[in-house]
Amino acid sequence: MAPTAAPAPLPLPRRPPAEERSAGDAGATGDAGAADDAVRRWYENELGWATAPGPPVRLVTGLRFDVLDVPRGAGAAALRRLGPASPVALHGDRVRLLVAAGSAEELPGLLEWLEWGSLPLDLRALGAGGDITAPTPDSAPTAAPVSTPAAVGSQGAAVWLRPPVPGSEVESSLPTLSALGGGGGAPDLVRLVETVATECHRVRLRRAAAQPLAFS
């Protein structure tokens, strides 16, 4: 099999200049609360997604979607397997791939079937009972000034690489097992998992090669 090209690097999360962070500190608490409320309303009203109680705003998994949580390098490779409408988020050095609800339960068996089950992979799935930090959508209204950390985002903050589209059903764009061999527009979950598992294994091998040898 011909080697695949190295995935393009993902963008680093945005970090505001130091003077902007300092200027917004005084009113950050109240502004952050107002911004959280606006973001929560946006997800619940515009997308119909459930959110978990309490700050920060978190999106509940297992209802409308599940999430594959993978390292940045594996996430970059996965973007080639996904359609432009499939939502993808970045949080620190982790990429969150939204997949069809129920996929988290299927992942262990799918990895076994793909012969990845015996290897430790930096790959996990979030389904029923889980949640993820909600990226601040660019189109969400907010009462906070744009210079505050809540509005601008900070290093390690969750951001959308491919944001969800208000007014559309997210389910039709999510990777699913039923897409295998089918004629629908949803991406194939099997090929997506094979891609991210391969990249996770490569990341593990590179990390192992970089470790110094231990002598007893």
PDB file of C-alpha atoms in Angstrom:
ATOM      1  CA  MET A   1       0.000   0.000   0.000  1.00  0.00           C
ATOM      2  CA  ALA A   2       1.384   3.406  -0.989  1.00  0.00           C
ATOM      3  CA  PRO A   3       2.220   5.644   1.996  1.00  0.00           C
ATOM      4  CA  THR A   4      -0.284   8.396   2.649  1.00  0.00           C
ATOM      5  CA  ALA A   5       0.744  12.008   2.771  1.00  0.00           C
ATOM      6  CA  ALA A   6       1.329  13.471   6.216  1.00  0.00           C
ATOM      7  CA  PRO A   7      -1.786  15.256   7.494  1.00  0.00           C
ATOM      8  CA  ALA A   8      -1.744  19.026   7.409  1.00  0.00           C
ATOM      9  CA  PRO A   9      -1.157  20.596  10.839  1.00  0.00           C
ATOM     10  CA  LEU A  10      -4.215  21.888  12.636  1.00  0.00           C
ATOM     11  CA  PRO A  11      -4.319  25.531  13.738  1.00  0.00           C
ATOM     12  CA  LEU A  12      -3.346  26.398  17.292  1.00  0.00           C
ATOM     13  CA  PRO A  13      -6.135  27.737  19.530  1.00  0.00           C
ATOM     14  CA  ARG A  14      -6.231  31.497  19.582  1.00  0.00           C
ATOM     15  CA  ARG A  15      -4.690  33.346  22.561  1.00  0.00           C
ATOM     16  CA  PRO A  16      -5.384  37.037  23.166  1.00  0.00           C
ATOM     17  CA  PRO A  17      -2.485  39.467  23.738  1.00  0.00           C
ATOM     18  CA  ALA A  18      -1.408  39.945  27.353  1.00  0.00           C
ATOM     19  CA  GLU A  19      -2.743  43.492  27.536  1.00  0.00           C
ATOM     20  CA  GLU A  20      -6.194  42.326  26.381  1.00  0.00           C
ATOM     21  CA  ARG A  21      -6.264  39.590  29.017  1.00  0.00           C
ATOM     22  CA  SER A  22      -5.292  42.089  31.745  1.00  0.00           C
ATOM     23  CA  ALA A  23      -7.873  44.653  30.677  1.00  0.00           C
ATOM     24  CA  GLY A  24     -10.682  42.134  30.868  1.00  0.00           C
ATOM     25  CA  ASP A  25      -9.807  40.615  34.246  1.00  0.00           C
ATOM     26  CA  ALA A  26     -11.862  43.034  36.356  1.00  0.00           C
ATOM     27  CA  GLY A  27     -15.221  42.189  34.838  1.00  0.00           C
ATOM     28  CA  ALA A  28     -14.351  38.707  33.677  1.00  0.00           C
ATOM     29  CA  THR A  29     -16.535  36.853  36.178  1.00  0.00           C
ATOM     30  CA  GLY A  30     -19.787  38.623  35.353  1.00  0.00           C
ATOM     31  CA  ASP A  31     -19.020  38.834  31.657  1.00  0.00           C
ATOM     32  CA  ALA A  32     -18.126  35.150  31.525  1.00  0.00           C
ATOM     33  CA  GLY A  33     -21.449  34.238  33.114  1.00  0.00           C
ATOM     34  CA  ALA A  34     -23.352  36.334  30.562  1.00  0.00           C
ATOM     35  CA  ALA A  35     -21.323  34.829  27.735  1.00  0.00           C
ATOM     36  CA  ASP A  36     -22.000  31.298  29.011  1.00  0.00           C
ATOM     37  CA  ASP A  37     -25.733  32.000  29.093  1.00  0.00           C
ATOM     38  CA  ALA A  38     -25.647  33.275  25.506  1.00  0.00           C
ATOM     39  CA  VAL A  39     -23.649  30.285  24.303  1.00  0.00           C
ATOM     40  CA  ARG A  40     -25.993  27.870  26.101  1.00  0.00           C
ATOM     41  CA  ARG A  41     -29.059  29.484  24.525  1.00  0.00           C
ATOM     42  CA  TRP A  42     -27.428  29.329  21.103  1.00  0.00           C
ATOM     43  CA  TYR A  43     -26.805  25.586  21.318  1.00  0.00           C
ATOM     44  CA  GLU A  44     -30.201  24.792  22.794  1.00  0.00           C
ATOM     45  CA  ASN A  45     -32.294  27.122  20.611  1.00  0.00           C
ATOM     46  CA  GLU A  46     -30.406  27.141  17.293  1.00  0.00           C
ATOM     47  CA  LEU A  47     -29.257  23.510  17.227  1.00  0.00           C
ATOM     48  CA  GLY A  48     -31.553  21.773  19.706  1.00  0.00           C
ATOM     49  CA  TRP A  49     -28.557  20.277  21.536  1.00  0.00           C
ATOM     50  CA  ALA A  50     -28.764  19.448  25.233  1.00  0.00           C
ATOM     51  CA  THR A  51     -26.288  21.106  27.593  1.00  0.00           C
ATOM     52  CA  ALA A  52     -25.119  19.958  31.018  1.00  0.00           C
ATOM     53  CA  PRO A  53     -25.883  22.197  34.045  1.00  0.00           C
ATOM     54  CA  GLY A  54     -23.296  24.558  35.469  1.00  0.00           C
ATOM     55  CA  PRO A  55     -20.372  26.487  34.003  1.00  0.00           C
ATOM     56  CA  PRO A  56     -18.557  26.060  31.737  1.00  0.00           C
ATOM     57  CA  VAL A  57     -21.097  25.195  29.058  1.00  0.00           C
ATOM     58  CA  ARG A  58     -20.848  21.506  28.152  1.00  0.00           C
ATOM     59  CA  LEU A  59     -22.605  19.603  25.375  1.00  0.00           C
ATOM     60  CA  VAL A  60     -24.273  16.320  26.329  1.00  0.00           C
ATOM     61  CA  THR A  61     -23.232  13.320  24.242  1.00  0.00           C
ATOM     62  CA  GLY A  62     -25.271  10.215  23.495  1.00  0.00           C
ATOM     63  CA  LEU A  63     -28.435  12.046  22.421  1.00  0.00           C
ATOM     64  CA  ARG A  64     -27.930  13.739  19.061  1.00  0.00           C
ATOM     65  CA  PHE A  65     -24.328  12.608  18.608  1.00  0.00           C
ATOM     66  CA  ASP A  66     -21.398  10.748  20.142  1.00  0.00           C
ATOM     67  CA  VAL A  67     -17.789  11.954  20.043  1.00  0.00           C
ATOM     68  CA  LEU A  68     -14.495  10.342  19.071  1.00  0.00           C
ATOM     69  CA  ASP A  69     -11.716  11.997  21.066  1.00  0.00           C
ATOM     70  CA  VAL A  70      -8.325  11.640  19.350  1.00  0.00           C
ATOM     71  CA  PRO A  71      -4.878  13.317  19.311  1.00  0.00           C
ATOM     72  CA  ARG A  72      -4.361  16.327  17.058  1.00  0.00           C
ATOM     73  CA  GLY A  73      -2.393  14.366  14.434  1.00  0.00           C
ATOM     74  CA  ALA A  74      -5.071  11.696  14.136  1.00  0.00           C
ATOM     75  CA  GLY A  75      -7.745  14.383  13.915  1.00  0.00           C
ATOM     76  CA  ALA A  76      -5.956  16.084  11.036  1.00  0.00           C
ATOM     77  CA  ALA A  77      -5.919  12.797   9.114  1.00  0.00           C
ATOM     78  CA  ALA A  78      -9.597  12.223   9.892  1.00  0.00           C
ATOM     79  CA  LEU A  79     -10.629  15.498   8.243  1.00  0.00           C
ATOM     80  CA  ARG A  80      -9.916  13.899   4.859  1.00  0.00           C
ATOM     81  CA  ARG A  81     -12.541  11.225   5.611  1.00  0.00           C
ATOM     82  CA  LEU A  82     -15.246  13.668   6.637  1.00  0.00           C
ATOM     83  CA  GLY A  83     -17.601  15.772   4.608  1.00  0.00           C
ATOM     84  CA  PRO A  84     -17.535  19.557   5.042  1.00  0.00           C
ATOM     85  CA  ALA A  85     -20.784  19.426   7.046  1.00  0.00           C
ATOM     86  CA  SER A  86     -19.446  17.001   9.688  1.00  0.00           C
ATOM     87  CA  PRO A  87     -18.774  19.055  12.851  1.00  0.00           C
ATOM     88  CA  VAL A  88     -15.246  18.801  14.274  1.00  0.00           C
ATOM     89  CA  ALA A  89     -13.941  20.579  17.388  1.00  0.00           C
ATOM     90  CA  LEU A  90     -10.461  21.202  18.767  1.00  0.00           C
ATOM     91  CA  HIS A  91      -9.732  21.405  22.507  1.00  0.00           C
ATOM     92  CA  GLY A  92      -6.083  21.821  23.411  1.00  0.00           C
ATOM     93  CA  ASP A  93      -4.213  18.995  21.710  1.00  0.00           C
ATOM     94  CA  ARG A  94      -7.338  16.850  21.296  1.00  0.00           C
ATOM     95  CA  VAL A  95      -9.712  16.730  18.335  1.00  0.00           C
ATOM     96  CA  ARG A  96     -13.369  15.880  18.916  1.00  0.00           C
ATOM     97  CA  LEU A  97     -15.062  14.217  15.933  1.00  0.00           C
ATOM     98  CA  LEU A  98     -18.846  14.172  16.122  1.00  0.00           C
ATOM     99  CA  VAL A  99     -20.234  10.791  15.060  1.00  0.00           C
ATOM    100  CA  ALA A 100     -23.669   9.186  15.071  1.00  0.00           C
ATOM    101  CA  ALA A 101     -25.295   8.530  18.436  1.00  0.00           C
ATOM    102  CA  GLY A 102     -24.600   4.950  19.538  1.00  0.00           C
ATOM    103  CA  SER A 103     -21.142   4.866  17.943  1.00  0.00           C
ATOM    104  CA  ALA A 104     -19.426   4.867  21.365  1.00  0.00           C
ATOM    105  CA  GLU A 105     -21.001   1.492  22.134  1.00  0.00           C
ATOM    106  CA  GLU A 106     -19.891   0.130  18.776  1.00  0.00           C
ATOM    107  CA  LEU A 107     -16.262   1.290  19.043  1.00  0.00           C
ATOM    108  CA  PRO A 108     -14.777  -1.616  21.073  1.00  0.00           C
ATOM    109  CA  GLY A 109     -16.252  -4.239  18.747  1.00  0.00           C
ATOM    110  CA  LEU A 110     -15.301  -2.214  15.703  1.00  0.00           C
ATOM    111  CA  LEU A 111     -11.680  -1.960  16.836  1.00  0.00           C
ATOM    112  CA  GLU A 112     -11.622  -5.727  17.409  1.00  0.00           C
ATOM    113  CA  TRP A 113     -13.040  -6.334  13.934  1.00  0.00           C
ATOM    114  CA  LEU A 114     -10.404  -4.035  12.440  1.00  0.00           C
ATOM    115  CA  GLU A 115      -7.730  -5.914  14.437  1.00  0.00           C
ATOM    116  CA  TRP A 116      -6.803  -2.918  16.577  1.00  0.00           C
ATOM    117  CA  GLY A 117      -8.366  -4.251  19.761  1.00  0.00           C
ATOM    118  CA  SER A 118      -5.171  -5.686  21.277  1.00  0.00           C
ATOM    119  CA  LEU A 119      -3.163  -2.454  20.947  1.00  0.00           C
ATOM    120  CA  PRO A 120      -3.266   0.508  23.343  1.00  0.00           C
ATOM    121  CA  LEU A 121      -4.542   3.465  21.363  1.00  0.00           C
ATOM    122  CA  ASP A 122      -4.985   7.062  22.499  1.00  0.00           C
ATOM    123  CA  LEU A 123      -8.552   6.919  21.218  1.00  0.00           C
ATOM    124  CA  ARG A 124     -11.759   7.097  23.206  1.00  0.00           C
ATOM    125  CA  ALA A 125     -15.437   7.544  22.535  1.00  0.00           C
ATOM    126  CA  LEU A 126     -17.958   9.579  24.516  1.00  0.00           C
ATOM    127  CA  GLY A 127     -21.567   8.457  24.373  1.00  0.00           C
ATOM    128  CA  ALA A 128     -24.513   8.234  26.759  1.00  0.00           C
ATOM    129  CA  GLY A 129     -23.765   9.935  30.070  1.00  0.00           C
ATOM    130  CA  GLY A 130     -20.799  11.913  28.717  1.00  0.00           C
ATOM    131  CA  ASP A 131     -20.226  15.521  27.708  1.00  0.00           C
ATOM    132  CA  ILE A 132     -17.641  17.802  26.123  1.00  0.00           C
ATOM    133  CA  THR A 133     -16.728  21.453  26.609  1.00  0.00           C
ATOM    134  CA  ALA A 134     -18.814  23.542  24.229  1.00  0.00           C
ATOM    135  CA  PRO A 135     -16.765  25.584  21.756  1.00  0.00           C
ATOM    136  CA  THR A 136     -17.888  29.216  21.605  1.00  0.00           C
ATOM    137  CA  PRO A 137     -19.631  29.578  18.224  1.00  0.00           C
ATOM    138  CA  ASP A 138     -18.661  32.624  16.180  1.00  0.00           C
ATOM    139  CA  SER A 139     -22.302  33.450  15.489  1.00  0.00           C
ATOM    140  CA  ALA A 140     -23.490  33.220  19.111  1.00  0.00           C
ATOM    141  CA  PRO A 141     -24.506  36.564  20.656  1.00  0.00           C
ATOM    142  CA  THR A 142     -22.662  37.529  23.819  1.00  0.00           C
ATOM    143  CA  ALA A 143     -22.959  40.326  26.332  1.00  0.00           C
ATOM    144  CA  ALA A 144     -19.236  40.229  27.093  1.00  0.00           C
ATOM    145  CA  PRO A 145     -16.800  42.679  25.459  1.00  0.00           C
ATOM    146  CA  VAL A 146     -14.706  41.105  22.732  1.00  0.00           C
ATOM    147  CA  SER A 147     -11.545  41.716  24.760  1.00  0.00           C
ATOM    148  CA  THR A 148     -12.522  39.352  27.605  1.00  0.00           C
ATOM    149  CA  PRO A 149     -11.182  35.778  27.773  1.00  0.00           C
ATOM    150  CA  ALA A 150     -14.719  34.388  27.617  1.00  0.00           C
ATOM    151  CA  ALA A 151     -15.386  36.000  24.261  1.00  0.00           C
ATOM    152  CA  VAL A 152     -11.981  35.823  22.601  1.00  0.00           C
ATOM    153  CA  GLY A 153     -10.920  32.378  23.808  1.00  0.00           C
ATOM    154  CA  SER A 154      -7.613  31.387  25.343  1.00  0.00           C
ATOM    155  CA  GLN A 155      -4.908  28.822  24.792  1.00  0.00           C
ATOM    156  CA  GLY A 156      -6.470  25.402  25.206  1.00  0.00           C
ATOM    157  CA  ALA A 157     -10.034  26.712  24.784  1.00  0.00           C
ATOM    158  CA  ALA A 158     -12.431  24.617  22.745  1.00  0.00           C
ATOM    159  CA  VAL A 159     -12.967  25.912  19.192  1.00  0.00           C
ATOM    160  CA  TRP A 160     -14.786  24.632  16.131  1.00  0.00           C
ATOM    161  CA  LEU A 161     -12.667  23.523  13.181  1.00  0.00           C
ATOM    162  CA  ARG A 162     -15.843  22.677  11.272  1.00  0.00           C
ATOM    163  CA  PRO A 163     -18.816  24.234  13.072  1.00  0.00           C
ATOM    164  CA  PRO A 164     -22.359  22.847  13.068  1.00  0.00           C
ATOM    165  CA  VAL A 165     -24.870  24.626  10.865  1.00  0.00           C
ATOM    166  CA  PRO A 166     -27.981  26.043  12.568  1.00  0.00           C
ATOM    167  CA  GLY A 167     -31.256  24.952  11.025  1.00  0.00           C
ATOM    168  CA  SER A 168     -29.947  21.636   9.660  1.00  0.00           C
ATOM    169  CA  GLU A 169     -30.196  18.139  11.057  1.00  0.00           C
ATOM    170  CA  VAL A 170     -26.749  17.203  12.333  1.00  0.00           C
ATOM    171  CA  GLU A 171     -27.519  13.477  12.130  1.00  0.00           C
ATOM    172  CA  SER A 172     -27.406  13.407   8.335  1.00  0.00           C
ATOM    173  CA  SER A 173     -23.776  14.597   8.293  1.00  0.00           C
ATOM    174  CA  LEU A 174     -22.359  12.329  11.010  1.00  0.00           C
ATOM    175  CA  PRO A 175     -20.248   9.222  10.379  1.00  0.00           C
ATOM    176  CA  THR A 176     -22.331   6.092  10.937  1.00  0.00           C
ATOM    177  CA  LEU A 177     -22.023   2.328  10.547  1.00  0.00           C
ATOM    178  CA  SER A 178     -25.039   2.296   8.226  1.00  0.00           C
ATOM    179  CA  ALA A 179     -23.069   4.332   5.664  1.00  0.00           C
ATOM    180  CA  LEU A 180     -20.841   1.332   4.877  1.00  0.00           C
ATOM    181  CA  GLY A 181     -21.668   0.300   1.342  1.00  0.00           C
ATOM    182  CA  GLY A 182     -24.699   2.573   1.280  1.00  0.00           C
ATOM    183  CA  GLY A 183     -25.634   5.404  -1.007  1.00  0.00           C
ATOM    184  CA  GLY A 184     -26.298   8.052   1.631  1.00  0.00           C
ATOM    185  CA  GLY A 185     -24.270  11.168   2.171  1.00  0.00           C
ATOM    186  CA  ALA A 186     -23.070  10.334   5.688  1.00  0.00           C
ATOM    187  CA  PRO A 187     -19.391   9.380   6.023  1.00  0.00           C
ATOM    188  CA  ASP A 188     -18.475   5.782   6.804  1.00  0.00           C
ATOM    189  CA  LEU A 189     -17.658   5.224  10.488  1.00  0.00           C
ATOM    190  CA  VAL A 190     -15.606   2.092   9.759  1.00  0.00           C
ATOM    191  CA  ARG A 191     -13.156   3.903   7.487  1.00  0.00           C
ATOM    192  CA  LEU A 192     -13.013   6.846   9.865  1.00  0.00           C
ATOM    193  CA  VAL A 193     -12.121   4.595  12.825  1.00  0.00           C
ATOM    194  CA  GLU A 194      -9.527   2.752  10.722  1.00  0.00           C
ATOM    195  CA  THR A 195      -7.942   6.102   9.825  1.00  0.00           C
ATOM    196  CA  VAL A 196      -7.770   7.478  13.362  1.00  0.00           C
ATOM    197  CA  ALA A 197      -6.630   4.128  14.823  1.00  0.00           C
ATOM    198  CA  THR A 198      -3.779   3.984  12.308  1.00  0.00           C
ATOM    199  CA  GLU A 199      -2.727   7.541  13.125  1.00  0.00           C
ATOM    200  CA  CYS A 200      -3.006   6.937  16.892  1.00  0.00           C
ATOM    201  CA  HIS A 201      -0.724   3.914  16.488  1.00  0.00           C
ATOM    202  CA  ARG A 202       1.788   5.986  14.517  1.00  0.00           C
ATOM    203  CA  VAL A 203       1.773   8.651  17.225  1.00  0.00           C
ATOM    204  CA  ARG A 204       2.411   5.959  19.837  1.00  0.00           C
ATOM    205  CA  LEU A 205       5.324   4.531  17.844  1.00  0.00           C
ATOM    206  CA  ARG A 206       6.872   7.979  17.363  1.00  0.00           C
ATOM    207  CA  ARG A 207       6.605   8.689  21.090  1.00  0.00           C
ATOM    208  CA  ALA A 208       8.160   5.324  21.938  1.00  0.00           C
ATOM    209  CA  ALA A 209      11.052   5.949  19.517  1.00  0.00           C
ATOM    210  CA  ALA A 210      11.702   9.328  21.119  1.00  0.00           C
ATOM    211  CA  GLN A 211      12.065   7.854  24.613  1.00  0.00           C
ATOM    212  CA  PRO A 212      15.655   7.320  25.864  1.00  0.00           C
ATOM    213  CA  LEU A 213      16.709   3.737  26.497  1.00  0.00           C
ATOM    214  CA  ALA A 214      16.596   2.628  30.129  1.00  0.00           C
ATOM    215  CA  PHE A 215      19.635   0.758  31.484  1.00  0.00           C
ATOM    216  CA  SER A 216      19.473  -1.303  34.655  1.00  0.00           C
TER     217      SER A 216
END
